[in-house]
Amino acid sequence: MDLNSASTVVLQVLTQATSQDTAVLKPAEEQLKQWETQPGFYSVLLNIFTNHTLDINVRWLAVLYFKNGIDRYWRRVAPHALSEEEKSTLRAGLITNFNEPVNQIATQIAVLIAKVARLDCPRQWPELIPTLIESVKVQDDLRQHRALLTFYHVTKTLASKRLAADRKLFYDLASGIYNFACSLWNHHTDTFLQQVSSGNEAAVLSSLERTLLSLKVLRKLTVNGFVEPHKNMEVMGFLHGIFDRLKQFLECSRSIGTDNVCRDRLEKTIILFTKVLLDFLDQHPFSFTPLIQRSLEFSVSYVFTEVGEGVTFERFIVQCMNLIKMIVKNYAYKPSKNFEDSSPETLEAHKIKMAFFTYPTLTEICRRLVSHYFLLTEEELTMWEEDPEGFTVEETGGDSWKYSLRPCTEVLFIDIFHEYNQTLTPVLLEMMQTLQGPTNVEDMNALLIKDAVYNAVGLAAYELFDSVDFDQWFKNQLLPELQVIHNRYKPLRRRVIWLIGQWISVKFKSDLRPMLYEAICNLLQDQDLVVRIETATTLKLTVDDFEFRTDQFLPYLETMFTLLFQLLQQVTECDTKMHVLHVLSCVIERVNIQIRPYVGCLVQYLPLLWKQSEEHNMLRCAILTTLIHLVQGLGADSKNLYPFLLPVIQLSTDVSQPPHVYLLEDGLELWLVTLENSPCVTPELLRIFQNMSPLLELSSENLRTCFKIINGYIFLSSTEFLQTYAVGLCQSFCELLKEITTEGQVQVLKVVENALKVNPVLGPQMFQPILPCVFRGIIEGERYPVVMSTYLGVMGRVLLQNTSFFSSLLNEMAHKFNQEMDQLLGNMIEMWVDRMDNITQPERRKLSALALLSLLPSDNSVIQDKFCGIINISVEGLHDVMTEDPETGTYKDCMLMSHLEEPKVTEDEEPPTEQDKRKKMKNSTDLVKELYLAVTDKLALKDPVHTVSLQQFIYEKLKAQQELLGEQGFQSLMETVDTEIVTQLQEFLQGF
């Protein structure tokens, strides 16, 4: 591409690409895409975005296309890679002038230079760093700033490389430029501190911006540029100097307004100082040891004493608390139980910590956290009144929760209390003692103090286990406080019910639960919405608890469920509705079928809520979870929900619909439980299986659930399902087997095995394309035992339950292997006997014995030649399934099941689903049918493993073989079997 002739054309197309008219925009984008691989295109783009006279939007687009081109075509091995000659020209052009006037474009240029540096610096671009260093020294403000901006992005990018060779290069770079970077930062910092008092806001902002950028460079060099930074005097000097600089910057905040750009930049710089310390501690804990004392002194003085008054701000306090927390919790600073096993570095750090955290210091931190930082603020109380749902979302982890002060103070309290619980437990107990009895509702400060102390007691529940008689405290103090209905007392009602939720799994007698349930019923009717939502949360914790007893809960179930449903209707925020739905789901899950009389209102409401939540996929996930538990609770009655339920499943599992990204996992689970609890298949339920083929193509982590769903259809209505979908399903399986993992192959084959078990006539026909692969796997001795075991299970089903199909399959495979059928059959039996140990499941081991025995009686010489192996497997099977009756001394097959057996369900067990019942029906049959058809030697049973006695089957087969060969011939055959095996066989067959 000729630069002179192309520049005008490219400029014109870029201009068109900035158009809002799609008719102009689309062709321009297509043309630019075609030019991406043309030699010289990126040189033209460089000329365009460095020409400051052109339109800003055109230059912006040019720099973006250039940046994207680096990702795609800069590497030498990339398709259509840029030539080395053009790259050399581009590198030179990028650092010719640092004079971009537009901030956004300047940032993009800095980023793309960093991208090139990641690939080429320093080997192909040794002049980059020296050029940047010279450029940041110039007096021109714009050039200096742009060069410093680029210097930061290059340093940041090079610091992020992780290969050993790249790390070595960065270490060399850091060593070479660290002194300069420190001098640069000190210069800009001193300039800023001198200009603060001048009142020239523009000059202050300019120097502060340079201070911030140079500090960002130093952060990357300090944290990532040295293997043992504590051995570098310049590094440690910089880090020790941070605390004095921080004090200077915090004092500057007094003279800078609270609502301007300078203030924002100043706070960012202060936070960046703390990030340097936090990152250094995280990456180099032992190198940080000399800084532990100073860090703790600085942080504690500004956060927990009057020193910080008037200069600190919330984000800075959060960072200081994080620094304290990281030092307290740091694993590197914790000695082993046996001190002698600890490293000297660990012991030194631990010694410094212990010397700092004295009893007075810990006591003051604890009291200050509780009495100052735990107090509900005026802002929070106002939000409680004006936006109660917003208040609860913030309290339980809203978007800003992670970075706000309250959760940070609570986490710090938990960590310090855990680390120093022997010191702090008496302090907290003393605070509790001063708050016994009711509090005057007119004294708002006293109410808030009690709220804060109760918060601390809840957070420290596990540490206080041996120190607080919570049961007595609940009865004598907490329960009466829940009964104070005054409006000003609502913070304590909310806090007390929260506190009980924290202790419920720690220390709470089961006998007290009815009293708690009574209190929950009352609080779910509280006049305050926040109290009701908090009560719902504690209810969830209560029913989730290990010691939950359904019999205690049932008397309150109707009232609670009704009140929870009313709460669900009342709240309007998506997050709150999700929360209440999760509570309802949890209740339904725990009481199971006991919920049936009370769910009518919820069942009627959920379709409306589903429709209203069309734009809120996370709320729809909560609805899906609720439906899962509802279906499980309703059992076969869930069929009445199908008009709503099946379209929900259809949408949630349709990969062509955008919401499936959020809904798929829960939608599949709902589909599965719907099948498991369905009394019969319906056309609509059968129709949604059309979604399955694309799901199998995804090969995602949801495949296991997909296989369970397919099995569910097979158990529900094998004939109708297989006739409708088996062909497509078989095609999907064949594709899956080519690329799926070993575990995935096993799952596919288990589905096939189930189809053969449930429908031995139709199953082999429908999955016929897969069976040759199974046969080949057996003959060739599949090397993975779990796959071989499944192969033998599938082939055992065919051989035992559909002899004619097995014969045709054997004939087909004989042609493919170019062998006689008898020879191939002999090879298969030999491999089966040889790999029997791969089969670990007793059911499948019995199946193998039955399948091979089904070849008898036979006068076929190949089968007679393998007679010894067949008997060996049969005796192994008898050992697996036969149990001796101690009273009679006779043996019986423990796998035989009677259709008359009805398992008893205890209170704590879930009742059987419809699928459980179907599985039992597939495994049982009339007692009369426990005879097999001797004429065809084919069992006329659904699952012979559970309906045919292996003991009797062996006897009948051996008797038939004896009749076929005569006594002498049969005796000769038996002589091929090991005498020990014969003895064991005779022992098992006593009485026949």
PDB file of N, CA and C in Angstrom, residues 752-832:
ATOM      1  N   VAL A 752     -27.092 -45.741  26.722  1.00  0.00           N
ATOM      2  CA  VAL A 752     -27.395 -46.838  25.803  1.00  0.00           C
ATOM      3  C   VAL A 752     -27.738 -48.100  26.590  1.00  0.00           C
ATOM      4  N   GLU A 753     -26.966 -48.384  27.628  1.00  0.00           N
ATOM      5  CA  GLU A 753     -27.201 -49.575  28.443  1.00  0.00           C
ATOM      6  C   GLU A 753     -28.586 -49.532  29.084  1.00  0.00           C
ATOM      7  N   ASN A 754     -28.988 -48.351  29.578  1.00  0.00           N
ATOM      8  CA  ASN A 754     -30.314 -48.222  30.176  1.00  0.00           C
ATOM      9  C   ASN A 754     -31.408 -48.450  29.148  1.00  0.00           C
ATOM     10  N   ALA A 755     -31.196 -47.928  27.938  1.00  0.00           N
ATOM     11  CA  ALA A 755     -32.188 -48.133  26.877  1.00  0.00           C
ATOM     12  C   ALA A 755     -32.328 -49.618  26.558  1.00  0.00           C
ATOM     13  N   LEU A 756     -31.216 -50.325  26.521  1.00  0.00           N
ATOM     14  CA  LEU A 756     -31.248 -51.765  26.251  1.00  0.00           C
ATOM     15  C   LEU A 756     -31.921 -52.515  27.397  1.00  0.00           C
ATOM     16  N   LYS A 757     -31.680 -52.058  28.618  1.00  0.00           N
ATOM     17  CA  LYS A 757     -32.269 -52.726  29.779  1.00  0.00           C
ATOM     18  C   LYS A 757     -33.780 -52.544  29.811  1.00  0.00           C
ATOM     19  N   VAL A 758     -34.229 -51.322  29.562  1.00  0.00           N
ATOM     20  CA  VAL A 758     -35.657 -51.006  29.669  1.00  0.00           C
ATOM     21  C   VAL A 758     -36.427 -51.514  28.455  1.00  0.00           C
ATOM     22  N   ASN A 759     -35.800 -51.417  27.291  1.00  0.00           N
ATOM     23  CA  ASN A 759     -36.497 -51.821  26.070  1.00  0.00           C
ATOM     24  C   ASN A 759     -35.562 -52.681  25.220  1.00  0.00           C
ATOM     25  N   PRO A 760     -35.439 -53.975  25.575  1.00  0.00           N
ATOM     26  CA  PRO A 760     -34.468 -54.838  24.890  1.00  0.00           C
ATOM     27  C   PRO A 760     -34.789 -55.099  23.433  1.00  0.00           C
ATOM     28  N   VAL A 761     -36.002 -54.830  23.017  1.00  0.00           N
ATOM     29  CA  VAL A 761     -36.361 -55.055  21.609  1.00  0.00           C
ATOM     30  C   VAL A 761     -36.023 -53.822  20.775  1.00  0.00           C
ATOM     31  N   LEU A 762     -36.527 -52.671  21.185  1.00  0.00           N
ATOM     32  CA  LEU A 762     -36.348 -51.439  20.427  1.00  0.00           C
ATOM     33  C   LEU A 762     -34.969 -50.826  20.641  1.00  0.00           C
ATOM     34  N   GLY A 763     -34.424 -50.950  21.868  1.00  0.00           N
ATOM     35  CA  GLY A 763     -33.156 -50.320  22.203  1.00  0.00           C
ATOM     36  C   GLY A 763     -32.023 -50.667  21.266  1.00  0.00           C
ATOM     37  N   PRO A 764     -31.736 -51.955  21.034  1.00  0.00           N
ATOM     38  CA  PRO A 764     -30.625 -52.307  20.127  1.00  0.00           C
ATOM     39  C   PRO A 764     -30.822 -51.785  18.717  1.00  0.00           C
ATOM     40  N   GLN A 765     -32.066 -51.780  18.251  1.00  0.00           N
ATOM     41  CA  GLN A 765     -32.327 -51.285  16.896  1.00  0.00           C
ATOM     42  C   GLN A 765     -32.025 -49.794  16.789  1.00  0.00           C
ATOM     43  N   MET A 766     -32.471 -49.038  17.811  1.00  0.00           N
ATOM     44  CA  MET A 766     -32.315 -47.593  17.747  1.00  0.00           C
ATOM     45  C   MET A 766     -30.863 -47.150  17.915  1.00  0.00           C
ATOM     46  N   PHE A 767     -30.098 -47.863  18.704  1.00  0.00           N
ATOM     47  CA  PHE A 767     -28.703 -47.483  18.939  1.00  0.00           C
ATOM     48  C   PHE A 767     -27.738 -48.396  18.177  1.00  0.00           C
ATOM     49  N   GLN A 768     -28.242 -48.996  17.105  1.00  0.00           N
ATOM     50  CA  GLN A 768     -27.448 -49.936  16.313  1.00  0.00           C
ATOM     51  C   GLN A 768     -26.132 -49.331  15.808  1.00  0.00           C
ATOM     52  N   PRO A 769     -26.090 -48.029  15.401  1.00  0.00           N
ATOM     53  CA  PRO A 769     -24.821 -47.476  14.905  1.00  0.00           C
ATOM     54  C   PRO A 769     -23.706 -47.431  15.946  1.00  0.00           C
ATOM     55  N   ILE A 770     -24.064 -47.445  17.219  1.00  0.00           N
ATOM     56  CA  ILE A 770     -23.054 -47.355  18.277  1.00  0.00           C
ATOM     57  C   ILE A 770     -22.496 -48.727  18.626  1.00  0.00           C
ATOM     58  N   LEU A 771     -23.303 -49.770  18.458  1.00  0.00           N
ATOM     59  CA  LEU A 771     -22.925 -51.104  18.939  1.00  0.00           C
ATOM     60  C   LEU A 771     -21.698 -51.694  18.262  1.00  0.00           C
ATOM     61  N   PRO A 772     -21.464 -51.480  16.966  1.00  0.00           N
ATOM     62  CA  PRO A 772     -20.209 -51.989  16.385  1.00  0.00           C
ATOM     63  C   PRO A 772     -18.967 -51.409  17.067  1.00  0.00           C
ATOM     64  N   CYS A 773     -19.045 -50.143  17.452  1.00  0.00           N
ATOM     65  CA  CYS A 773     -17.929 -49.509  18.170  1.00  0.00           C
ATOM     66  C   CYS A 773     -17.694 -50.214  19.504  1.00  0.00           C
ATOM     67  N   VAL A 774     -18.799 -50.584  20.168  1.00  0.00           N
ATOM     68  CA  VAL A 774     -18.701 -51.295  21.444  1.00  0.00           C
ATOM     69  C   VAL A 774     -18.078 -52.676  21.228  1.00  0.00           C
ATOM     70  N   PHE A 775     -18.566 -53.374  20.223  1.00  0.00           N
ATOM     71  CA  PHE A 775     -18.057 -54.714  19.912  1.00  0.00           C
ATOM     72  C   PHE A 775     -16.548 -54.655  19.601  1.00  0.00           C
ATOM     73  N   ARG A 776     -16.174 -53.668  18.772  1.00  0.00           N
ATOM     74  CA  ARG A 776     -14.761 -53.522  18.404  1.00  0.00           C
ATOM     75  C   ARG A 776     -13.915 -53.233  19.641  1.00  0.00           C
ATOM     76  N   GLY A 777     -14.437 -52.397  20.536  1.00  0.00           N
ATOM     77  CA  GLY A 777     -13.716 -52.067  21.765  1.00  0.00           C
ATOM     78  C   GLY A 777     -13.438 -53.291  22.614  1.00  0.00           C
ATOM     79  N   ILE A 778     -14.409 -54.207  22.666  1.00  0.00           N
ATOM     80  CA  ILE A 778     -14.220 -55.442  23.441  1.00  0.00           C
ATOM     81  C   ILE A 778     -13.180 -56.332  22.779  1.00  0.00           C
ATOM     82  N   ILE A 779     -13.319 -56.528  21.480  1.00  0.00           N
ATOM     83  CA  ILE A 779     -12.405 -57.419  20.750  1.00  0.00           C
ATOM     84  C   ILE A 779     -10.967 -56.910  20.827  1.00  0.00           C
ATOM     85  N   GLU A 780     -10.798 -55.570  20.716  1.00  0.00           N
ATOM     86  CA  GLU A 780      -9.455 -54.990  20.689  1.00  0.00           C
ATOM     87  C   GLU A 780      -8.918 -54.717  22.084  1.00  0.00           C
ATOM     88  N   GLY A 781      -9.708 -55.032  23.108  1.00  0.00           N
ATOM     89  CA  GLY A 781      -9.232 -54.912  24.483  1.00  0.00           C
ATOM     90  C   GLY A 781      -9.061 -53.472  24.933  1.00  0.00           C
ATOM     91  N   GLU A 782     -10.158 -52.693  24.924  1.00  0.00           N
ATOM     92  CA  GLU A 782     -10.145 -51.303  25.386  1.00  0.00           C
ATOM     93  C   GLU A 782      -9.271 -51.143  26.635  1.00  0.00           C
ATOM     94  N   ARG A 783      -8.338 -50.165  26.601  1.00  0.00           N
ATOM     95  CA  ARG A 783      -7.329 -50.087  27.662  1.00  0.00           C
ATOM     96  C   ARG A 783      -7.840 -49.435  28.941  1.00  0.00           C
ATOM     97  N   TYR A 784      -8.913 -48.610  28.852  1.00  0.00           N
ATOM     98  CA  TYR A 784      -9.428 -47.988  30.061  1.00  0.00           C
ATOM     99  C   TYR A 784     -10.433 -48.921  30.738  1.00  0.00           C
ATOM    100  N   PRO A 785     -10.133 -49.375  31.955  1.00  0.00           N
ATOM    101  CA  PRO A 785     -11.011 -50.349  32.622  1.00  0.00           C
ATOM    102  C   PRO A 785     -12.462 -49.895  32.735  1.00  0.00           C
ATOM    103  N   VAL A 786     -12.680 -48.620  33.059  1.00  0.00           N
ATOM    104  CA  VAL A 786     -14.058 -48.161  33.266  1.00  0.00           C
ATOM    105  C   VAL A 786     -14.835 -48.178  31.951  1.00  0.00           C
ATOM    106  N   VAL A 787     -14.147 -47.876  30.829  1.00  0.00           N
ATOM    107  CA  VAL A 787     -14.815 -47.935  29.525  1.00  0.00           C
ATOM    108  C   VAL A 787     -15.076 -49.386  29.150  1.00  0.00           C
ATOM    109  N   MET A 788     -14.092 -50.269  29.363  1.00  0.00           N
ATOM    110  CA  MET A 788     -14.259 -51.690  29.046  1.00  0.00           C
ATOM    111  C   MET A 788     -15.421 -52.273  29.858  1.00  0.00           C
ATOM    112  N   SER A 789     -15.515 -51.899  31.119  1.00  0.00           N
ATOM    113  CA  SER A 789     -16.612 -52.381  31.958  1.00  0.00           C
ATOM    114  C   SER A 789     -17.962 -51.993  31.372  1.00  0.00           C
ATOM    115  N   THR A 790     -18.054 -50.760  30.875  1.00  0.00           N
ATOM    116  CA  THR A 790     -19.323 -50.299  30.296  1.00  0.00           C
ATOM    117  C   THR A 790     -19.592 -50.996  28.966  1.00  0.00           C
ATOM    118  N   TYR A 791     -18.543 -51.186  28.157  1.00  0.00           N
ATOM    119  CA  TYR A 791     -18.706 -51.950  26.913  1.00  0.00           C
ATOM    120  C   TYR A 791     -19.315 -53.323  27.200  1.00  0.00           C
ATOM    121  N   LEU A 792     -18.771 -54.012  28.201  1.00  0.00           N
ATOM    122  CA  LEU A 792     -19.253 -55.356  28.530  1.00  0.00           C
ATOM    123  C   LEU A 792     -20.674 -55.311  29.061  1.00  0.00           C
ATOM    124  N   GLY A 793     -21.007 -54.211  29.773  1.00  0.00           N
ATOM    125  CA  GLY A 793     -22.383 -54.073  30.249  1.00  0.00           C
ATOM    126  C   GLY A 793     -23.359 -53.928  29.098  1.00  0.00           C
ATOM    127  N   VAL A 794     -23.003 -53.095  28.115  1.00  0.00           N
ATOM    128  CA  VAL A 794     -23.866 -52.904  26.941  1.00  0.00           C
ATOM    129  C   VAL A 794     -24.000 -54.211  26.162  1.00  0.00           C
ATOM    130  N   MET A 795     -22.894 -54.867  25.892  1.00  0.00           N
ATOM    131  CA  MET A 795     -22.945 -56.095  25.105  1.00  0.00           C
ATOM    132  C   MET A 795     -23.638 -57.207  25.875  1.00  0.00           C
ATOM    133  N   GLY A 796     -23.492 -57.191  27.203  1.00  0.00           N
ATOM    134  CA  GLY A 796     -24.191 -58.188  28.014  1.00  0.00           C
ATOM    135  C   GLY A 796     -25.701 -58.062  27.870  1.00  0.00           C
ATOM    136  N   ARG A 797     -26.181 -56.814  27.824  1.00  0.00           N
ATOM    137  CA  ARG A 797     -27.629 -56.596  27.637  1.00  0.00           C
ATOM    138  C   ARG A 797     -28.102 -57.154  26.298  1.00  0.00           C
ATOM    139  N   VAL A 798     -27.344 -56.875  25.239  1.00  0.00           N
ATOM    140  CA  VAL A 798     -27.739 -57.352  23.908  1.00  0.00           C
ATOM    141  C   VAL A 798     -27.725 -58.870  23.875  1.00  0.00           C
ATOM    142  N   LEU A 799     -26.660 -59.484  24.335  1.00  0.00           N
ATOM    143  CA  LEU A 799     -26.512 -60.936  24.287  1.00  0.00           C
ATOM    144  C   LEU A 799     -27.589 -61.626  25.108  1.00  0.00           C
ATOM    145  N   LEU A 800     -27.890 -61.085  26.277  1.00  0.00           N
ATOM    146  CA  LEU A 800     -28.826 -61.743  27.178  1.00  0.00           C
ATOM    147  C   LEU A 800     -30.283 -61.518  26.789  1.00  0.00           C
ATOM    148  N   GLN A 801     -30.586 -60.292  26.319  1.00  0.00           N
ATOM    149  CA  GLN A 801     -31.995 -59.933  26.167  1.00  0.00           C
ATOM    150  C   GLN A 801     -32.462 -59.824  24.727  1.00  0.00           C
ATOM    151  N   ASN A 802     -31.563 -59.922  23.749  1.00  0.00           N
ATOM    152  CA  ASN A 802     -31.988 -59.874  22.354  1.00  0.00           C
ATOM    153  C   ASN A 802     -31.016 -60.700  21.520  1.00  0.00           C
ATOM    154  N   THR A 803     -31.178 -62.016  21.627  1.00  0.00           N
ATOM    155  CA  THR A 803     -30.245 -62.957  20.993  1.00  0.00           C
ATOM    156  C   THR A 803     -30.203 -62.791  19.481  1.00  0.00           C
ATOM    157  N   SER A 804     -31.348 -62.571  18.868  1.00  0.00           N
ATOM    158  CA  SER A 804     -31.377 -62.456  17.405  1.00  0.00           C
ATOM    159  C   SER A 804     -30.598 -61.234  16.946  1.00  0.00           C
ATOM    160  N   PHE A 805     -30.714 -60.116  17.680  1.00  0.00           N
ATOM    161  CA  PHE A 805     -29.964 -58.925  17.308  1.00  0.00           C
ATOM    162  C   PHE A 805     -28.469 -59.163  17.493  1.00  0.00           C
ATOM    163  N   PHE A 806     -28.116 -59.885  18.562  1.00  0.00           N
ATOM    164  CA  PHE A 806     -26.699 -60.182  18.789  1.00  0.00           C
ATOM    165  C   PHE A 806     -26.142 -61.007  17.630  1.00  0.00           C
ATOM    166  N   SER A 807     -26.939 -61.938  17.152  1.00  0.00           N
ATOM    167  CA  SER A 807     -26.483 -62.777  16.029  1.00  0.00           C
ATOM    168  C   SER A 807     -26.224 -61.940  14.789  1.00  0.00           C
ATOM    169  N   SER A 808     -27.127 -61.003  14.501  1.00  0.00           N
ATOM    170  CA  SER A 808     -26.938 -60.165  13.315  1.00  0.00           C
ATOM    171  C   SER A 808     -25.734 -59.234  13.503  1.00  0.00           C
ATOM    172  N   LEU A 809     -25.533 -58.744  14.736  1.00  0.00           N
ATOM    173  CA  LEU A 809     -24.374 -57.890  15.015  1.00  0.00           C
ATOM    174  C   LEU A 809     -23.085 -58.694  14.857  1.00  0.00           C
ATOM    175  N   LEU A 810     -23.081 -59.930  15.345  1.00  0.00           N
ATOM    176  CA  LEU A 810     -21.905 -60.789  15.224  1.00  0.00           C
ATOM    177  C   LEU A 810     -21.586 -61.056  13.761  1.00  0.00           C
ATOM    178  N   ASN A 811     -22.623 -61.260  12.973  1.00  0.00           N
ATOM    179  CA  ASN A 811     -22.446 -61.497  11.539  1.00  0.00           C
ATOM    180  C   ASN A 811     -21.844 -60.260  10.863  1.00  0.00           C
ATOM    181  N   GLU A 812     -22.376 -59.069  11.216  1.00  0.00           N
ATOM    182  CA  GLU A 812     -21.869 -57.815  10.648  1.00  0.00           C
ATOM    183  C   GLU A 812     -20.392 -57.606  11.003  1.00  0.00           C
ATOM    184  N   MET A 813     -20.051 -57.857  12.260  1.00  0.00           N
ATOM    185  CA  MET A 813     -18.679 -57.634  12.711  1.00  0.00           C
ATOM    186  C   MET A 813     -17.723 -58.672  12.119  1.00  0.00           C
ATOM    187  N   ALA A 814     -18.228 -59.886  11.882  1.00  0.00           N
ATOM    188  CA  ALA A 814     -17.393 -60.913  11.263  1.00  0.00           C
ATOM    189  C   ALA A 814     -16.953 -60.476   9.867  1.00  0.00           C
ATOM    190  N   HIS A 815     -17.878 -59.858   9.112  1.00  0.00           N
ATOM    191  CA  HIS A 815     -17.520 -59.341   7.794  1.00  0.00           C
ATOM    192  C   HIS A 815     -16.491 -58.222   7.904  1.00  0.00           C
ATOM    193  N   LYS A 816     -16.676 -57.326   8.898  1.00  0.00           N
ATOM    194  CA  LYS A 816     -15.742 -56.203   9.049  1.00  0.00           C
ATOM    195  C   LYS A 816     -14.354 -56.678   9.453  1.00  0.00           C
ATOM    196  N   PHE A 817     -14.282 -57.703  10.303  1.00  0.00           N
ATOM    197  CA  PHE A 817     -12.993 -58.226  10.750  1.00  0.00           C
ATOM    198  C   PHE A 817     -12.436 -59.290   9.806  1.00  0.00           C
ATOM    199  N   ASN A 818     -13.287 -59.664   8.821  1.00  0.00           N
ATOM    200  CA  ASN A 818     -12.893 -60.708   7.866  1.00  0.00           C
ATOM    201  C   ASN A 818     -12.557 -62.014   8.598  1.00  0.00           C
ATOM    202  N   GLN A 819     -13.471 -62.400   9.505  1.00  0.00           N
ATOM    203  CA  GLN A 819     -13.305 -63.621  10.289  1.00  0.00           C
ATOM    204  C   GLN A 819     -14.606 -64.424  10.241  1.00  0.00           C
ATOM    205  N   GLU A 820     -14.483 -65.697  10.602  1.00  0.00           N
ATOM    206  CA  GLU A 820     -15.669 -66.521  10.766  1.00  0.00           C
ATOM    207  C   GLU A 820     -16.405 -66.078  12.028  1.00  0.00           C
ATOM    208  N   MET A 821     -17.732 -66.233  12.024  1.00  0.00           N
ATOM    209  CA  MET A 821     -18.523 -65.810  13.182  1.00  0.00           C
ATOM    210  C   MET A 821     -18.104 -66.545  14.450  1.00  0.00           C
ATOM    211  N   ASP A 822     -17.901 -67.840  14.334  1.00  0.00           N
ATOM    212  CA  ASP A 822     -17.528 -68.627  15.516  1.00  0.00           C
ATOM    213  C   ASP A 822     -16.177 -68.175  16.074  1.00  0.00           C
ATOM    214  N   GLN A 823     -15.244 -67.903  15.163  1.00  0.00           N
ATOM    215  CA  GLN A 823     -13.924 -67.456  15.610  1.00  0.00           C
ATOM    216  C   GLN A 823     -14.027 -66.124  16.347  1.00  0.00           C
ATOM    217  N   LEU A 824     -14.830 -65.198  15.794  1.00  0.00           N
ATOM    218  CA  LEU A 824     -14.985 -63.876  16.412  1.00  0.00           C
ATOM    219  C   LEU A 824     -15.687 -63.999  17.759  1.00  0.00           C
ATOM    220  N   LEU A 825     -16.705 -64.885  17.822  1.00  0.00           N
ATOM    221  CA  LEU A 825     -17.401 -65.111  19.092  1.00  0.00           C
ATOM    222  C   LEU A 825     -16.427 -65.656  20.139  1.00  0.00           C
ATOM    223  N   GLY A 826     -15.586 -66.548  19.731  1.00  0.00           N
ATOM    224  CA  GLY A 826     -14.600 -67.104  20.662  1.00  0.00           C
ATOM    225  C   GLY A 826     -13.641 -66.040  21.174  1.00  0.00           C
ATOM    226  N   ASN A 827     -13.216 -65.153  20.259  1.00  0.00           N
ATOM    227  CA  ASN A 827     -12.322 -64.065  20.674  1.00  0.00           C
ATOM    228  C   ASN A 827     -13.000 -63.135  21.680  1.00  0.00           C
ATOM    229  N   MET A 828     -14.283 -62.891  21.417  1.00  0.00           N
ATOM    230  CA  MET A 828     -15.020 -62.004  22.319  1.00  0.00           C
ATOM    231  C   MET A 828     -15.145 -62.630  23.706  1.00  0.00           C
ATOM    232  N   ILE A 829     -15.503 -63.919  23.768  1.00  0.00           N
ATOM    233  CA  ILE A 829     -15.642 -64.593  25.067  1.00  0.00           C
ATOM    234  C   ILE A 829     -14.311 -64.599  25.799  1.00  0.00           C
ATOM    235  N   GLU A 830     -13.245 -64.865  25.057  1.00  0.00           N
ATOM    236  CA  GLU A 830     -11.917 -64.918  25.676  1.00  0.00           C
ATOM    237  C   GLU A 830     -11.539 -63.564  26.283  1.00  0.00           C
ATOM    238  N   MET A 831     -11.815 -62.463  25.549  1.00  0.00           N
ATOM    239  CA  MET A 831     -11.506 -61.139  26.068  1.00  0.00           C
ATOM    240  C   MET A 831     -12.400 -60.802  27.255  1.00  0.00           C
ATOM    241  N   TRP A 832     -13.652 -61.231  27.177  1.00  0.00           N
ATOM    242  CA  TRP A 832     -14.615 -60.991  28.262  1.00  0.00           C
ATOM    243  C   TRP A 832     -14.118 -61.644  29.556  1.00  0.00           C
TER     244      TRP A 832
END
